[in-house]
Structures are given as C-alpha cells and as structure tokens.
mmCIF file of C-alpha atoms in Angstrom:
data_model
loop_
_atom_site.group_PDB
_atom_site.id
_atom_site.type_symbol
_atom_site.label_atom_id
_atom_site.label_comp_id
_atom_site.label_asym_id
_atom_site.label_seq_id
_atom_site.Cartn_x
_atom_site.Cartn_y
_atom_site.Cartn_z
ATOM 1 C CA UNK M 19 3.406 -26.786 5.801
ATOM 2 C CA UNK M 20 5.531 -23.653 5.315
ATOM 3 C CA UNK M 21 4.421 -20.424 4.731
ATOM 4 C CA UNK M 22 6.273 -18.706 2.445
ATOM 5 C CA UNK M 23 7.024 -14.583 3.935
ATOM 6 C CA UNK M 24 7.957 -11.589 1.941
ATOM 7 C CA UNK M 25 9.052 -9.435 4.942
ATOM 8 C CA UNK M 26 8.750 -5.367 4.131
ATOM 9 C CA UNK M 27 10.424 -3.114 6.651
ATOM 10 C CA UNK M 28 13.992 -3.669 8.530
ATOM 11 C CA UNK M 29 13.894 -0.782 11.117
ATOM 12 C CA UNK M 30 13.866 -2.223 14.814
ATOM 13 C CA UNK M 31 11.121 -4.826 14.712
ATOM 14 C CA UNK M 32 11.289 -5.725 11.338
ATOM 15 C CA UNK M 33 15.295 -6.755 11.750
ATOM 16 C CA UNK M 34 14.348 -8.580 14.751
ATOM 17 C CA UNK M 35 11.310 -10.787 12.979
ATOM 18 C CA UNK M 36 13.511 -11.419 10.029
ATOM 19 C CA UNK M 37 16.252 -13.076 12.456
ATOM 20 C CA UNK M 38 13.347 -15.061 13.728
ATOM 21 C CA UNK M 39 12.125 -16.020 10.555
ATOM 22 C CA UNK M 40 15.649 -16.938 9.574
ATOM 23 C CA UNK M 41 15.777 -19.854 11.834
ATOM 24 C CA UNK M 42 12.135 -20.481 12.169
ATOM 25 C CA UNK M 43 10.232 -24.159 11.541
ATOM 26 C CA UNK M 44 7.365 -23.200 9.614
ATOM 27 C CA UNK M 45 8.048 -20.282 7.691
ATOM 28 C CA UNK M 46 10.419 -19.708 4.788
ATOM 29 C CA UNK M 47 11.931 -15.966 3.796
ATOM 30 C CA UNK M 48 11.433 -15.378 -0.001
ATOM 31 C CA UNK M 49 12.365 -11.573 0.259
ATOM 32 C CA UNK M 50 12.744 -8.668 1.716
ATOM 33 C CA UNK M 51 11.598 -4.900 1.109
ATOM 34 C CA UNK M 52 12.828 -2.080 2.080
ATOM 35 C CA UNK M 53 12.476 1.761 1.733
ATOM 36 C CA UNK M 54 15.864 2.949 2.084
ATOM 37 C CA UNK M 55 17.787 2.885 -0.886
ATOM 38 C CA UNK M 56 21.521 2.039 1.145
ATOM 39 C CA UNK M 57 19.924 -1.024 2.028
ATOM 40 C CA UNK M 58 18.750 -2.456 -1.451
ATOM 41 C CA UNK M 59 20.876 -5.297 -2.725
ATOM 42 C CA UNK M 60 21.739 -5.971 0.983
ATOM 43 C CA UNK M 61 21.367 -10.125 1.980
ATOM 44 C CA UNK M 62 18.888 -10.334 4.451
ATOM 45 C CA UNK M 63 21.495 -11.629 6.752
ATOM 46 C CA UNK M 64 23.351 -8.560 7.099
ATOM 47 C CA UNK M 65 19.839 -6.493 7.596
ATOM 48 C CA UNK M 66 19.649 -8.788 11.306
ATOM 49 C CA UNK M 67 23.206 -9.868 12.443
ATOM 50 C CA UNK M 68 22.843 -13.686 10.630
ATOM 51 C CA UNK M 69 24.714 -15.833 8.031
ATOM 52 C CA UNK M 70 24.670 -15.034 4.517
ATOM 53 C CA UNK M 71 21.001 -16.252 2.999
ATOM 54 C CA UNK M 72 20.970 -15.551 -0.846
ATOM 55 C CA UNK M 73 18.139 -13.289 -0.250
ATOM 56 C CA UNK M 74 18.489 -9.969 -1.329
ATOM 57 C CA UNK M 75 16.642 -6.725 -0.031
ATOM 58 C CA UNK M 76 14.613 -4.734 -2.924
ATOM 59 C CA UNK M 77 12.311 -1.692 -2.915
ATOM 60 C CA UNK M 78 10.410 -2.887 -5.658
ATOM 61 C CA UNK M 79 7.447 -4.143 -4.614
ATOM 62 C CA UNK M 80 6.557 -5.277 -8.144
ATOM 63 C CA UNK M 81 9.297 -7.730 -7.840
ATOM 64 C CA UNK M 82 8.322 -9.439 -4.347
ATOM 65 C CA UNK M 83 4.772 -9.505 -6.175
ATOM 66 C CA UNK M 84 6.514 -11.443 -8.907
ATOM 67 C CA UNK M 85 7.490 -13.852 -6.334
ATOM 68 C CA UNK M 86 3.811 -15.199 -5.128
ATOM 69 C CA UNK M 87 4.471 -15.149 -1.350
ATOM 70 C CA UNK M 88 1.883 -16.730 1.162
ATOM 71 C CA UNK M 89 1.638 -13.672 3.108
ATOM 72 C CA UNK M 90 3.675 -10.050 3.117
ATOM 73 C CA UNK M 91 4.622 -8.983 7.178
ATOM 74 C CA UNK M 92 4.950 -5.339 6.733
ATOM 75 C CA UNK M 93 7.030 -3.369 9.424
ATOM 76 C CA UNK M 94 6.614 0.001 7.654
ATOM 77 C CA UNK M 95 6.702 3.456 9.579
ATOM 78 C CA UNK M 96 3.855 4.687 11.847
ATOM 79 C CA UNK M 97 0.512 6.191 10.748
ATOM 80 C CA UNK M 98 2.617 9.671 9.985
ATOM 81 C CA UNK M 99 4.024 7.978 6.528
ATOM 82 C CA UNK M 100 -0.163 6.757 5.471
ATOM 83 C CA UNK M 101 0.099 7.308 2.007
ATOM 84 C CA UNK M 102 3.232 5.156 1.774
ATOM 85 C CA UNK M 103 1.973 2.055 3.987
ATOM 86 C CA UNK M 104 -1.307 2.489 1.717
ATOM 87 C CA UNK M 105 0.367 2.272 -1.143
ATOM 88 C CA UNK M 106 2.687 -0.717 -0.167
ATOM 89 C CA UNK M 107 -0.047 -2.175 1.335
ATOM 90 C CA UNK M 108 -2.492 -2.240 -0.936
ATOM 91 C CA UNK M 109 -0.103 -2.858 -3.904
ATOM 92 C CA UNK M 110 -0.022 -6.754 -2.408
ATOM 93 C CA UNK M 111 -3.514 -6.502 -1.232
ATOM 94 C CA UNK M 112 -4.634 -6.177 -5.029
ATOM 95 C CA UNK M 113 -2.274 -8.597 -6.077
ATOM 96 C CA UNK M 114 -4.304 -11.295 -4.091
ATOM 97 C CA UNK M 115 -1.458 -11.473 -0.862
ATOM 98 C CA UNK M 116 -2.647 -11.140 2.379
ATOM 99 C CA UNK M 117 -0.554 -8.905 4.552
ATOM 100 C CA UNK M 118 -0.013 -8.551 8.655
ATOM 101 C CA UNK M 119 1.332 -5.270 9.847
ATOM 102 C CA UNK M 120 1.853 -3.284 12.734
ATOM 103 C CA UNK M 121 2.273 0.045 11.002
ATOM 104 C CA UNK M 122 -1.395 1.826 10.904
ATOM 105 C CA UNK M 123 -2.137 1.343 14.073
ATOM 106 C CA UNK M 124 -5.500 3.248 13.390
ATOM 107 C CA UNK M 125 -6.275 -0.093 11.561
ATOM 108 C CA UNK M 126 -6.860 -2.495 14.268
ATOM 109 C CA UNK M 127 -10.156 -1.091 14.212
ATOM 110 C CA UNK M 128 -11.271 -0.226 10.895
ATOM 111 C CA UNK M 129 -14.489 1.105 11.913
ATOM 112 C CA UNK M 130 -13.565 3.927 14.310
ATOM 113 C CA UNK M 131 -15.430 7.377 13.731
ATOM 114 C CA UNK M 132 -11.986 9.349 13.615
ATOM 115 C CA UNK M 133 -10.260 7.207 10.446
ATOM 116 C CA UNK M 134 -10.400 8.911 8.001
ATOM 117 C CA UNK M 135 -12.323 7.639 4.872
ATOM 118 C CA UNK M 136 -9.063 8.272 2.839
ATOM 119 C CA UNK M 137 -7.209 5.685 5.409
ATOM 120 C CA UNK M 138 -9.668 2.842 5.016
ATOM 121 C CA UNK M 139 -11.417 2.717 1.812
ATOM 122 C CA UNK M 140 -8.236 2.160 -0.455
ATOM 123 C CA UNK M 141 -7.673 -1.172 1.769
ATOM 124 C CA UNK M 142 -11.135 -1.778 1.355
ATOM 125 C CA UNK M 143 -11.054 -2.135 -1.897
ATOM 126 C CA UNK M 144 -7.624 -3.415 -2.522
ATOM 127 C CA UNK M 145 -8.859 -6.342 -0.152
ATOM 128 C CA UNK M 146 -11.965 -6.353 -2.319
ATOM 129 C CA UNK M 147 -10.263 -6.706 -5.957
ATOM 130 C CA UNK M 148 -7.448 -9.341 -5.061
ATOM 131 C CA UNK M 149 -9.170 -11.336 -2.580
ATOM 132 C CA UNK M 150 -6.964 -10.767 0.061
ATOM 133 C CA UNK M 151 -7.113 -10.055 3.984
ATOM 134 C CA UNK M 152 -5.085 -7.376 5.776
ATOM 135 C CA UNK M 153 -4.575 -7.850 9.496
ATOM 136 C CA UNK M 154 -2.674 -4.896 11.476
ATOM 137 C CA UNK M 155 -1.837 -5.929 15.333
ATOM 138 C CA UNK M 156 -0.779 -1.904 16.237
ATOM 139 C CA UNK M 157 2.588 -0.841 17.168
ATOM 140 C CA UNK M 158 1.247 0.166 21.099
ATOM 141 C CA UNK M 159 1.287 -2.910 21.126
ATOM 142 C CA UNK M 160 -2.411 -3.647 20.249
ATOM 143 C CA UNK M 161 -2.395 -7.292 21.810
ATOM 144 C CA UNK M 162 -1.743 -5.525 24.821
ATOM 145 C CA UNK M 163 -4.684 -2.945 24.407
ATOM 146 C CA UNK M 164 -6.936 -5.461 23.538
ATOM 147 C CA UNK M 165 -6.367 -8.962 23.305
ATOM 148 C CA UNK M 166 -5.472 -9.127 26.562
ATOM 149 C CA UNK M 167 -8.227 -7.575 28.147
ATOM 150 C CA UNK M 168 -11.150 -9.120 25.825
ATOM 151 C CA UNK M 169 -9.613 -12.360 26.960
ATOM 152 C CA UNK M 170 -9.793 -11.555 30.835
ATOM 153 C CA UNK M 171 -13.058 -10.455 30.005
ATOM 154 C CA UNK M 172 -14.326 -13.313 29.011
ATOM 155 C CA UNK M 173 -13.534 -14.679 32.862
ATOM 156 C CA UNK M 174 -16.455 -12.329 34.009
ATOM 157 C CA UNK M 175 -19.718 -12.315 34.879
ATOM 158 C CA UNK M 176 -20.176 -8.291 35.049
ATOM 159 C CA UNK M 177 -17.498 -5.774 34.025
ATOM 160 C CA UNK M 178 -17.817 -2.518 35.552
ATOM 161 C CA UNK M 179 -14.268 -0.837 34.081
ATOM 162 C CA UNK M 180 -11.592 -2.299 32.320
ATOM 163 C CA UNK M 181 -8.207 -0.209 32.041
ATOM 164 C CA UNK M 182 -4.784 -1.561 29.936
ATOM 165 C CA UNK M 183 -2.203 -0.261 31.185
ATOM 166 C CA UNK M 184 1.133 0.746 29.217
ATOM 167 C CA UNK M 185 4.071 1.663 32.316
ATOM 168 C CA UNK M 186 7.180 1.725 30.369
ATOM 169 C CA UNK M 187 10.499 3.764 31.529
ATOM 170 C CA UNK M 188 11.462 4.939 28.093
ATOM 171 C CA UNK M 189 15.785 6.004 29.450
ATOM 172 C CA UNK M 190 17.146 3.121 27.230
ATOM 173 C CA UNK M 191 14.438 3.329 24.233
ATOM 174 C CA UNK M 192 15.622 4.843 21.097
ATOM 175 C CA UNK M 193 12.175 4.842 19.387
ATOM 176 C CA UNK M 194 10.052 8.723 18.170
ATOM 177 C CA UNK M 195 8.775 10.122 21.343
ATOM 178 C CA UNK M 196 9.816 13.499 20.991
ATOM 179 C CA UNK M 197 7.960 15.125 18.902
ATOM 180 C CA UNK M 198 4.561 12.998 19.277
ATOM 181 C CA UNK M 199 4.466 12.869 23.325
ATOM 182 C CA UNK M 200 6.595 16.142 23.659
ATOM 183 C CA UNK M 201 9.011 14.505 26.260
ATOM 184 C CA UNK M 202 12.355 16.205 26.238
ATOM 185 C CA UNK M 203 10.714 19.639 25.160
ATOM 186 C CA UNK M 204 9.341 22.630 27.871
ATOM 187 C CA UNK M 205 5.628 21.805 28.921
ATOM 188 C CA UNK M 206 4.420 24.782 27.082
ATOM 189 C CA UNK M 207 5.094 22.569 24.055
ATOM 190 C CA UNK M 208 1.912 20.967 22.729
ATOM 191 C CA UNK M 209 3.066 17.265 21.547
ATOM 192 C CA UNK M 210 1.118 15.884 18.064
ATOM 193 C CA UNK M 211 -0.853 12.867 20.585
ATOM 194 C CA UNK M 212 -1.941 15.782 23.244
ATOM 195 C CA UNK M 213 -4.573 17.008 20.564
ATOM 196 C CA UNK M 214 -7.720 14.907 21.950
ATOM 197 C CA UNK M 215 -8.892 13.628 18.393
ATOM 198 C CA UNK M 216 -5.539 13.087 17.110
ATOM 199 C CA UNK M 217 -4.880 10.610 20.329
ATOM 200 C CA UNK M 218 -8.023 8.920 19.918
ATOM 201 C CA UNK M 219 -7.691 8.167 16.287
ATOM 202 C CA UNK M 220 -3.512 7.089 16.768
ATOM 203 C CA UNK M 221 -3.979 4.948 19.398
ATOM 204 C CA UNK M 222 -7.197 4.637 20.828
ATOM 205 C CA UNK M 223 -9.123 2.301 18.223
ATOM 206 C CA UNK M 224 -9.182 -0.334 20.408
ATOM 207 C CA UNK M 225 -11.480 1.177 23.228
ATOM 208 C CA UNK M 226 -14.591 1.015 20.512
ATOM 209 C CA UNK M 227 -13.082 -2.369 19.294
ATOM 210 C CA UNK M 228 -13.144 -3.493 22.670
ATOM 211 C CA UNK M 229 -16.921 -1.908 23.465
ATOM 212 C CA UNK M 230 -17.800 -3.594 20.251
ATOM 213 C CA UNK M 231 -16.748 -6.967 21.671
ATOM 214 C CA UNK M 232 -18.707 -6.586 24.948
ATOM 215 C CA UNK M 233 -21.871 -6.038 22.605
ATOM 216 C CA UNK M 234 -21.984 -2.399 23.592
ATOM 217 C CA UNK M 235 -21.624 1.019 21.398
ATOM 218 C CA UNK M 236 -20.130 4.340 23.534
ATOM 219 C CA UNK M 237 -21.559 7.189 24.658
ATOM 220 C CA UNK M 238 -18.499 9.199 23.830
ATOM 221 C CA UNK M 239 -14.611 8.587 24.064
ATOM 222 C CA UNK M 240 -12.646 11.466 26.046
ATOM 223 C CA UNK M 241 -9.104 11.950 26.565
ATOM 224 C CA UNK M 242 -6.990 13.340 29.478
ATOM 225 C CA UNK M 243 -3.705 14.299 29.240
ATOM 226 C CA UNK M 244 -0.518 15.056 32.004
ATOM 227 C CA UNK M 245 2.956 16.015 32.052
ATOM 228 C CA UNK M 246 5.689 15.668 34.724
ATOM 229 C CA UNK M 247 8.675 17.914 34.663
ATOM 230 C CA UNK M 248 11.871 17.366 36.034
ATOM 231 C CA UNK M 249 13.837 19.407 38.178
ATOM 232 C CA UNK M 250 17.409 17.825 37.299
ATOM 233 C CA UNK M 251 18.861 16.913 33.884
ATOM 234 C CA UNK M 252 18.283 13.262 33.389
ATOM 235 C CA UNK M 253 20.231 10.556 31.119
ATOM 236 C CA UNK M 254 18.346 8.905 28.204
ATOM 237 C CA UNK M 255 19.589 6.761 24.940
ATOM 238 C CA UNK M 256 18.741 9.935 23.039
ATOM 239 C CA UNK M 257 21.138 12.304 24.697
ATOM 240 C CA UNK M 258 20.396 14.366 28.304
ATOM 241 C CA UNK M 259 16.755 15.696 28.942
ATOM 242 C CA UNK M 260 17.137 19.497 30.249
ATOM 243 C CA UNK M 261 15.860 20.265 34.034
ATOM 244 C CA UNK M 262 12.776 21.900 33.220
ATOM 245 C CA UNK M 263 12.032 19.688 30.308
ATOM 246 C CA UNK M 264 8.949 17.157 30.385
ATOM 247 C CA UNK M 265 10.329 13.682 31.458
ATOM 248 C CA UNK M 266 7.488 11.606 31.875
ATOM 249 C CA UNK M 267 3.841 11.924 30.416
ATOM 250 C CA UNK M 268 0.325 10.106 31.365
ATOM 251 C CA UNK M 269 -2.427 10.237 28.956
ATOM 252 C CA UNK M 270 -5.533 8.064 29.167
ATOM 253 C CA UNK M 271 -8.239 7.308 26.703
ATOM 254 C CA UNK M 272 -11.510 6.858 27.662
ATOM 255 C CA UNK M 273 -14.627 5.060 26.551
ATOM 256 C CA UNK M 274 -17.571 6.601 28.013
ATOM 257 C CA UNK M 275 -20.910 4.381 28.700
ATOM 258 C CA UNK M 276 -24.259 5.466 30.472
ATOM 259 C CA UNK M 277 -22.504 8.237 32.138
ATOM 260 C CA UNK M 278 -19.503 6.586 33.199
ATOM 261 C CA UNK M 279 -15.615 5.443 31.912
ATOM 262 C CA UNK M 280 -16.364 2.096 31.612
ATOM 263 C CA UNK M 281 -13.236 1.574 29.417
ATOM 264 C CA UNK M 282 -9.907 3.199 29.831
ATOM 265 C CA UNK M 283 -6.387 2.837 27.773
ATOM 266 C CA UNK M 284 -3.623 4.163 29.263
ATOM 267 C CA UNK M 285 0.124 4.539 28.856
ATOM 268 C CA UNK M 286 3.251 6.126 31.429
ATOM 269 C CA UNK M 287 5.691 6.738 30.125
ATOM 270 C CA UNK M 288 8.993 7.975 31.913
ATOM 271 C CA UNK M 289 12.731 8.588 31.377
ATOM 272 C CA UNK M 290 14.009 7.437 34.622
ATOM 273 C CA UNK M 291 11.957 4.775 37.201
ATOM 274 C CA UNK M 292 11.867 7.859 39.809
ATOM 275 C CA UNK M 293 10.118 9.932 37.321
ATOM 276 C CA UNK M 294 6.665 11.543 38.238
ATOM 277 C CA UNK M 295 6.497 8.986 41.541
ATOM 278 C CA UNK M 296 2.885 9.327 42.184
ATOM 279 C CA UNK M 297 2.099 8.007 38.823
ATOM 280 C CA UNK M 298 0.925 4.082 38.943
ATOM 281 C CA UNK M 299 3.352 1.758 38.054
ATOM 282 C CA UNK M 300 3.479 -2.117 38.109
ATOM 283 C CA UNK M 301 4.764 -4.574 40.836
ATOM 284 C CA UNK M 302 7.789 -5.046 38.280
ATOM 285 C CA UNK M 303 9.402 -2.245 36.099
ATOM 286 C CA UNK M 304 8.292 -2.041 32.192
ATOM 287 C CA UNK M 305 4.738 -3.636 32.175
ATOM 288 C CA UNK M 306 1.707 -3.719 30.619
ATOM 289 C CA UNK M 307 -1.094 -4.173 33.274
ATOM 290 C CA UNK M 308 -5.007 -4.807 32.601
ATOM 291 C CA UNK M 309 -7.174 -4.091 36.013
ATOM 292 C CA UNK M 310 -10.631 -4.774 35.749
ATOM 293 C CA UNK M 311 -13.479 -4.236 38.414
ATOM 294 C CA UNK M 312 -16.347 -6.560 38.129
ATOM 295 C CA UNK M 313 -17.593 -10.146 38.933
ATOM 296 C CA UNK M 314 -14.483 -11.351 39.495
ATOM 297 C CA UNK M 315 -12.204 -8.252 40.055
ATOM 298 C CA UNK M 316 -8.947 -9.350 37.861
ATOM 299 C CA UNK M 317 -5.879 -7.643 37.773
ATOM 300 C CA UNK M 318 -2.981 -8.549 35.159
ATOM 301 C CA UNK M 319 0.857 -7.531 34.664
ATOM 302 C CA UNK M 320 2.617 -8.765 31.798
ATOM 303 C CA UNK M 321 6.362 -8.077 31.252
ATOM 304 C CA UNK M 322 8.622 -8.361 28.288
ATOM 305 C CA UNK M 323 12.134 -8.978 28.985
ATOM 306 C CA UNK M 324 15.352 -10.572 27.105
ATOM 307 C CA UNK M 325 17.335 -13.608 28.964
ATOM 308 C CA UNK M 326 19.840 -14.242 26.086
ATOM 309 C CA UNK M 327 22.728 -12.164 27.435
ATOM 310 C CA UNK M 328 22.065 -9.318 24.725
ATOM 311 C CA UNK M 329 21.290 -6.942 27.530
ATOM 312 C CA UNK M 330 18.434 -5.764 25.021
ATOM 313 C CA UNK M 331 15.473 -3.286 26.867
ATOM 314 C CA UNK M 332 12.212 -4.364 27.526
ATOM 315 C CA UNK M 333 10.869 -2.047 25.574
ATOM 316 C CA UNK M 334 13.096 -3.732 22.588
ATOM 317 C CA UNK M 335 11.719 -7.059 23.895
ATOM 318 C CA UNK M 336 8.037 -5.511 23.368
ATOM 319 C CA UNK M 337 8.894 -4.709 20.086
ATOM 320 C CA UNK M 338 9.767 -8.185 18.979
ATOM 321 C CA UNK M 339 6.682 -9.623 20.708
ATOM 322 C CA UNK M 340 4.086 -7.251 19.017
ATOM 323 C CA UNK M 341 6.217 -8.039 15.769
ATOM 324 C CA UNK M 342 5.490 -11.595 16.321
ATOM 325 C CA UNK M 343 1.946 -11.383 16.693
ATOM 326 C CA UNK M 344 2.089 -9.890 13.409
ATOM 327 C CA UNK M 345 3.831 -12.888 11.900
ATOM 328 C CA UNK M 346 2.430 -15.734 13.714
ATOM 329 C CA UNK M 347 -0.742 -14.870 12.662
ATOM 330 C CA UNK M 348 -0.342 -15.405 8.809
ATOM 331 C CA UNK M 349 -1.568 -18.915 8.686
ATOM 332 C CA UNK M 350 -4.995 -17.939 10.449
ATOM 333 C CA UNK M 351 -5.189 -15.029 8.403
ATOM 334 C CA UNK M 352 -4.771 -16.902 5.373
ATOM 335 C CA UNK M 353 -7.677 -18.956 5.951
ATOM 336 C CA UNK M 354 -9.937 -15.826 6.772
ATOM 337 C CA UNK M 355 -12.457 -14.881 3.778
ATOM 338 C CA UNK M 356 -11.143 -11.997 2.107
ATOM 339 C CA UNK M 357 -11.202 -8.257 3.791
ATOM 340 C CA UNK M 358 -10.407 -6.671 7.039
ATOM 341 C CA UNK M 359 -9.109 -8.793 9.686
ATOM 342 C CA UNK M 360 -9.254 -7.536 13.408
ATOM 343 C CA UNK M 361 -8.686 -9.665 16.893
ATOM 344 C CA UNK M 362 -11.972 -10.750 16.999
ATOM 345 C CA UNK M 363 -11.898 -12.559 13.526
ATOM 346 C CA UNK M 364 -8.871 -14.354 14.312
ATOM 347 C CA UNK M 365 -8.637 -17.651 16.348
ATOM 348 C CA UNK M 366 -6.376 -18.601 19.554
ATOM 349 C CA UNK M 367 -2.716 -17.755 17.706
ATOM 350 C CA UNK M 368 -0.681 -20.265 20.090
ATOM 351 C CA UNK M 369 2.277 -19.538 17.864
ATOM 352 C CA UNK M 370 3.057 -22.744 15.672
ATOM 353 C CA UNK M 371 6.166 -24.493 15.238
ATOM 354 C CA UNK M 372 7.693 -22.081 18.373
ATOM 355 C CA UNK M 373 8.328 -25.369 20.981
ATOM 356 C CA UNK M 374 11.288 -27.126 18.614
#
C-alpha cells in the first residue's frame, strides 16, 4: 500500500529524498513545499535533477492540506528558524497529518529540561487537536546519537559508559558551521554551540533520551568544549580558512550519573584529515563510532559513503541517510496513537519496499 508524501523543504536533504521518492515502490509524491519564493511553481523534477513529474512546488501550506496526504516529511531549516518549523509544522499537525522531520533537532526528545516550553507545547497541542503524531529523527544525525547506541545496548549485560561518536572532515561540506561551531573565525570568537546550555539543548537531547531508555534519570549533563588552530591556510568548499583561524573543533556532551560520565555525545569536526592529529578519529575517514565499556565491551564505526560515480561527500551521503530515516518511518508513525513520537515508540524501521 502506498503512502501518499507531501514533501516540505528542497535544500540539500530534502532534494535528495524527493529524488528518492521519485522512483520509490511504496510511496507516491503528491506535492511539494517550499519557502523560497524562486522556487514556487517549479516541477518537482527540476527541484532534484529528474524527469518532468506534473507536480508543482507551492508555499502554501493550506493547499498541500487541501490535498489529504498520508504523512508531510518536512526538511525545513535548523532549530534557528523555530517559529517557522512550528508554524509549518503544526499547521499539518492540526489538520490531522502526521509529519517526520529532521529540522528541530531539540525534538527528538521532547522532554529535555532546556526546551523551551514555547518549542514544545504548540506541537503538543497541535498533535492533540488533529490527532496526529510528529516524529523528528535530528539533523546530527539523531539515529546516530541514539539509535545506534540504545541498540548496542541492548547486547549488554552492564554498561559502564557509552560515547557516539561524530568524526567528520568537514573540507568538502558546504553546510552552516561558521557561525554555530566558530570554525573559520580567530579562537577568541565564541561560536553560538560553545555556550554550555545552548549545546545541550541543540544537540544534546538524546543523552537524557538515551538515560531514559536505560531506566535511569541524570545527575547533571556537562559540556566541554576545544578548538584546534591551524598554522597554514587550509582549502575548504567554502573558500580558504586563514592560518590562525580555528580549523577543527571537539565538543562533548555529557550525561553525568552517581558521580561519573556514564554517557557521552561527541562530534570532531575538521577541515582537513591532518587537522588537530591527536584528536580520535575512526579506523576509516568520516564516521560515526559508538564505544561502549561494559559486559561485553562493544565498539562500532559506521560510514556513509556514495558508490554511484557522483563523487558526492560522505557527509552529503549522511545527509541522505538521516533524511531517510525521516521518510521511511511514515508508515510506523502512522500507526502510532496520536502525539509525540521519539525512537523508543517506533518499531525496527527495516526500510520497506528498498530491496526491488
């Protein structure tokens, strides 16, 4: 049975999904949103490189109401444009459509301390007067953060820490960094993610989500914070980073239990593999790597990569992937009783009608 997918958002991932949809078994495109206006009337085609479809992009979310999809995937713009993804969102939300997103990343744990009450309780309620479900996955990419390490978990007998990973060389990655990790800038500059409680609340919902899971609640969450700075001007997609400039930054976030970090998030980023060498890294370039100590010890490196010829980065590749959790997950959200969905509502998504 097809699901029928009102896709909202054609930046990077969103493009990518809606080729995928295009040419996909088991769900059917019945429109496309979009924010900016030089895109409206645009076939859907021409937003992702494929042939001509007959579906045209709007920005009128009162018309891709009108058109009673299964499900809306939204693709919308980080957690610094809220009031617009809350408006969006909950527009369809009221309207009785569930919707899977990757935008509020804050979201994949809608009962963190730090989210603000004006952040969840318009969902809340939107979810509450259409009957609808709203499942975000996180742009980090939250499978990463915690799927994957609440499913190696669940190999253990005792868990003493549990880290995820993110070790990504960001040279050929065109997405924001600059401003909200301050690489490219001198390391006197204070980035928007090196303020402790904005970090937690961005990106570091799923250490409670994944303390929750375990059946325990945290002491405290902490955050640390590093930056590398290079001595030699260094190439990136976004132009050349200035010797004396921060080129690589390490920032962990840290769930604090009985007196000890018993769970830890953490991402490197670099421009340039050589960057800030006594950093960890994986056994491969670009991965995301869960370690965790316990009984058994279990360590985990997962890698995102293109083989088509397209010569696309990992990081790119990452992109699509956590966009695809997002979408693959519509028919298991649709059967979920109305309200916020998280990974722990949701059953094994083995991604239907991909083998073909």
């Amino acid at each position: 049975m097809r699901k029928r997918i009102v896709l909202w958002g054609t930046g990077v991932v969103g493009s990518m999904v809606l080729a995928e949809i295009l040419r996909h078994p088991r769900f059917e495109l019945v429109g496309v949103g979009v924010s900016n206006p030089a895109k409206v009337g645009k076939d859907a085609g021409d937003l992702c490189g494929a042939p001509k479809t007959g579906v045209l992009a709007t920005n009128s979310v009162e018309e891709l109401i009108a058109i009673r999809p299964d499900a809306v995937v939204h693709y919308g713009p980080t957690a610094a444009m809220a009031d617009d993804n809350i408006a969006i969102i909950g527009a369809f939300l009221r309207a009785g459509i569930d919707v899977c997103s990757t935008a509020m990343t804050p979201w994949v744990w809608p009962g963190m301390d730090k989210l603000p009450a004006l952040w969840r309780d318009p969902i809340t309620d939107a979810c509450a007067v259409g009957n609808a479900s709203c499942f975000t996955t996180g742009i980090d990419p939250g499978f990463a953060n915690d799927l994957f390490p609440m499913t190696l978990m669940g190999l253990c007998g005792e868990v003493q820490s549990v880290r995820a990973s993110e070790l990504l060389d960001y040279t050929d990655y065109e997405g924001d960094y600059e401003f909200e990790m301050g690489i490219g800038h001198p390391p006197e500059f204070t980035a928007l993610l090196e303020h402790p409680d904005m970090l937690i609340m961005a990106w570091g919902a799923t250490v409670p989500m994944i303390a929750a899971a375990a059946g325990i609640e945290l002491d405290d969450i902490t955050t640390t914070w590093e930056k590398w700075v290079t001595p030699d001007d260094r190439p990136s997609a976004k132009g050349v980073l200035e010797a004396g400039t921060v080129a690589a930054i390490r920032f962990t976030i840290n769930g604090i239990y009985r007196g000890r970090e018993v769970i830890t998030l953490e991402h490197v980023n670099r421009i340039g593999l050589d960057a800030a060498p006594d950093w960890p890294a994986g056994t491969r370039d670009d991965v995301y790597r869960v370690d965790i100590v316990g009984s058994p010890s279990i360590s985990q490196e997962t890698s995102f990569r293109f083989t088509d010829g397209s010569a696309r980065t990992p990081a790119v590749a990452g992109c699509l992937a956590t966009g695809m959790r997002a979408l693959n997950a519509v028919p298991a959200v649709n059967d979920l009783p109305a309200g916020w969905v998280t990974a722990l509502d949701l059953p094994l998504i083995p991604g239907i009608g991909t083998i073909r």
